[in-house]
PDB file of C-alpha atoms in Angstrom:
ATOM      1  CA  MET A   1       1.033  72.478  21.001  1.00  0.00           C
ATOM      2  CA  LYS A   2      -2.181  75.067  21.728  1.00  0.00           C
ATOM      3  CA  ARG A   3      -4.441  73.748  18.493  1.00  0.00           C
ATOM      4  CA  PRO A   4      -5.433  70.147  20.296  1.00  0.00           C
ATOM      5  CA  PHE A   5      -6.634  72.019  23.376  1.00  0.00           C
ATOM      6  CA  LEU A   6      -8.991  74.935  21.017  1.00  0.00           C
ATOM      7  CA  LYS A   7     -11.409  72.210  19.593  1.00  0.00           C
ATOM      8  CA  PRO A   8     -13.963  71.284  21.051  1.00  0.00           C
ATOM      9  CA  GLU A   9     -13.933  67.694  19.992  1.00  0.00           C
ATOM     10  CA  SER A  10     -10.533  66.986  20.887  1.00  0.00           C
ATOM     11  CA  TYR A  11      -9.679  65.128  24.344  1.00  0.00           C
ATOM     12  CA  PHE A  12      -7.287  68.002  25.131  1.00  0.00           C
ATOM     13  CA  HIS A  13      -9.744  70.463  24.720  1.00  0.00           C
ATOM     14  CA  THR A  14     -11.544  69.428  28.612  1.00  0.00           C
ATOM     15  CA  TYR A  15      -8.074  70.999  29.766  1.00  0.00           C
ATOM     16  CA  VAL A  16      -8.288  74.268  28.583  1.00  0.00           C
ATOM     17  CA  ASP A  17     -10.029  75.519  31.940  1.00  0.00           C
ATOM     18  CA  LYS A  18      -7.638  74.196  34.494  1.00  0.00           C
ATOM     19  CA  THR A  19      -5.353  75.720  36.115  1.00  0.00           C
ATOM     20  CA  ASP A  20      -1.365  75.084  35.946  1.00  0.00           C
ATOM     21  CA  GLU A  21      -1.696  73.067  39.739  1.00  0.00           C
ATOM     22  CA  GLN A  22      -4.635  71.144  38.128  1.00  0.00           C
ATOM     23  CA  ALA A  23      -3.134  70.147  35.349  1.00  0.00           C
ATOM     24  CA  LEU A  24      -0.323  69.361  37.196  1.00  0.00           C
ATOM     25  CA  ALA A  25      -2.180  67.501  39.451  1.00  0.00           C
ATOM     26  CA  ILE A  26      -4.085  65.403  36.796  1.00  0.00           C
ATOM     27  CA  ALA A  27      -0.809  64.774  35.313  1.00  0.00           C
ATOM     28  CA  ASP A  28       0.614  62.892  38.563  1.00  0.00           C
ATOM     29  CA  ASP A  29      -2.464  61.194  39.071  1.00  0.00           C
ATOM     30  CA  VAL A  30      -2.104  60.180  35.343  1.00  0.00           C
ATOM     31  CA  TRP A  31       1.241  59.033  35.651  1.00  0.00           C
ATOM     32  CA  HIS A  32       1.114  56.687  38.591  1.00  0.00           C
ATOM     33  CA  ARG A  33      -2.402  55.315  37.647  1.00  0.00           C
ATOM     34  CA  ILE A  34      -1.066  53.892  34.314  1.00  0.00           C
ATOM     35  CA  ASN A  35       1.969  54.797  32.983  1.00  0.00           C
ATOM     36  CA  GLU A  36       4.026  53.878  36.124  1.00  0.00           C
ATOM     37  CA  ILE A  37       1.687  50.635  36.596  1.00  0.00           C
ATOM     38  CA  ASN A  38       2.612  49.799  32.858  1.00  0.00           C
ATOM     39  CA  LEU A  39       6.755  50.937  33.141  1.00  0.00           C
ATOM     40  CA  GLU A  40       6.764  48.364  36.487  1.00  0.00           C
ATOM     41  CA  LYS A  41       4.448  45.658  34.959  1.00  0.00           C
ATOM     42  CA  HIS A  42       5.640  45.299  31.442  1.00  0.00           C
ATOM     43  CA  ILE A  43       8.339  47.134  30.667  1.00  0.00           C
ATOM     44  CA  GLU A  44      11.169  47.142  33.012  1.00  0.00           C
ATOM     45  CA  PRO A  45      10.442  43.083  33.561  1.00  0.00           C
ATOM     46  CA  THR A  46      11.286  42.862  29.632  1.00  0.00           C
ATOM     47  CA  ARG A  47      14.020  45.819  29.414  1.00  0.00           C
ATOM     48  CA  ASN A  48      17.014  43.319  29.118  1.00  0.00           C
ATOM     49  CA  ARG A  49      15.799  41.461  25.796  1.00  0.00           C
ATOM     50  CA  ALA A  50      14.658  44.884  23.873  1.00  0.00           C
ATOM     51  CA  LYS A  51      16.851  44.497  20.869  1.00  0.00           C
ATOM     52  CA  LEU A  52      15.578  48.349  19.548  1.00  0.00           C
ATOM     53  CA  ILE A  53      15.610  50.840  21.884  1.00  0.00           C
ATOM     54  CA  LEU A  54      14.611  54.394  21.751  1.00  0.00           C
ATOM     55  CA  LYS A  55      15.643  57.059  24.112  1.00  0.00           C
ATOM     56  CA  LYS A  56      13.406  60.035  24.231  1.00  0.00           C
ATOM     57  CA  GLY A  57      13.486  63.715  25.360  1.00  0.00           C
ATOM     58  CA  GLU A  58      11.659  66.744  25.368  1.00  0.00           C
ATOM     59  CA  ASN A  59       8.153  66.516  23.512  1.00  0.00           C
ATOM     60  CA  HIS A  60       8.895  62.544  23.358  1.00  0.00           C
ATOM     61  CA  LYS A  61      11.627  63.607  20.183  1.00  0.00           C
ATOM     62  CA  ILE A  62      13.845  60.566  19.683  1.00  0.00           C
ATOM     63  CA  ASP A  63      16.736  61.549  20.895  1.00  0.00           C
ATOM     64  CA  GLU A  64      18.940  58.265  20.598  1.00  0.00           C
ATOM     65  CA  ILE A  65      18.658  54.378  18.836  1.00  0.00           C
ATOM     66  CA  LYS A  66      20.469  51.731  20.005  1.00  0.00           C
ATOM     67  CA  LEU A  67      20.035  48.110  17.746  1.00  0.00           C
ATOM     68  CA  ARG A  68      21.290  45.102  20.194  1.00  0.00           C
ATOM     69  CA  LYS A  69      22.419  42.588  17.837  1.00  0.00           C
TER      70      LYS A  69
END
C-alpha cells in the first residue's frame, strides 16, 4: 500500500509527510463531509430496494454477496 504514497504524481503523495494523527484527522473530516452525507442522503433511503448487496470488510475486500430475488 505504500507505493501510491511514494509517486509524486499520485493523489496520495500529499499525505506522505503527515503524522498518524494528521492522517486520522483528515480521514475523519472526509468521512463526515463526504461519505456520511452520501450514506444518509443516497444509500440508506434506498437500501430496502437493493437487489445486490456487497458486504465489504478490511481493505474493501468483499466478504459477502447477497442477491435478492
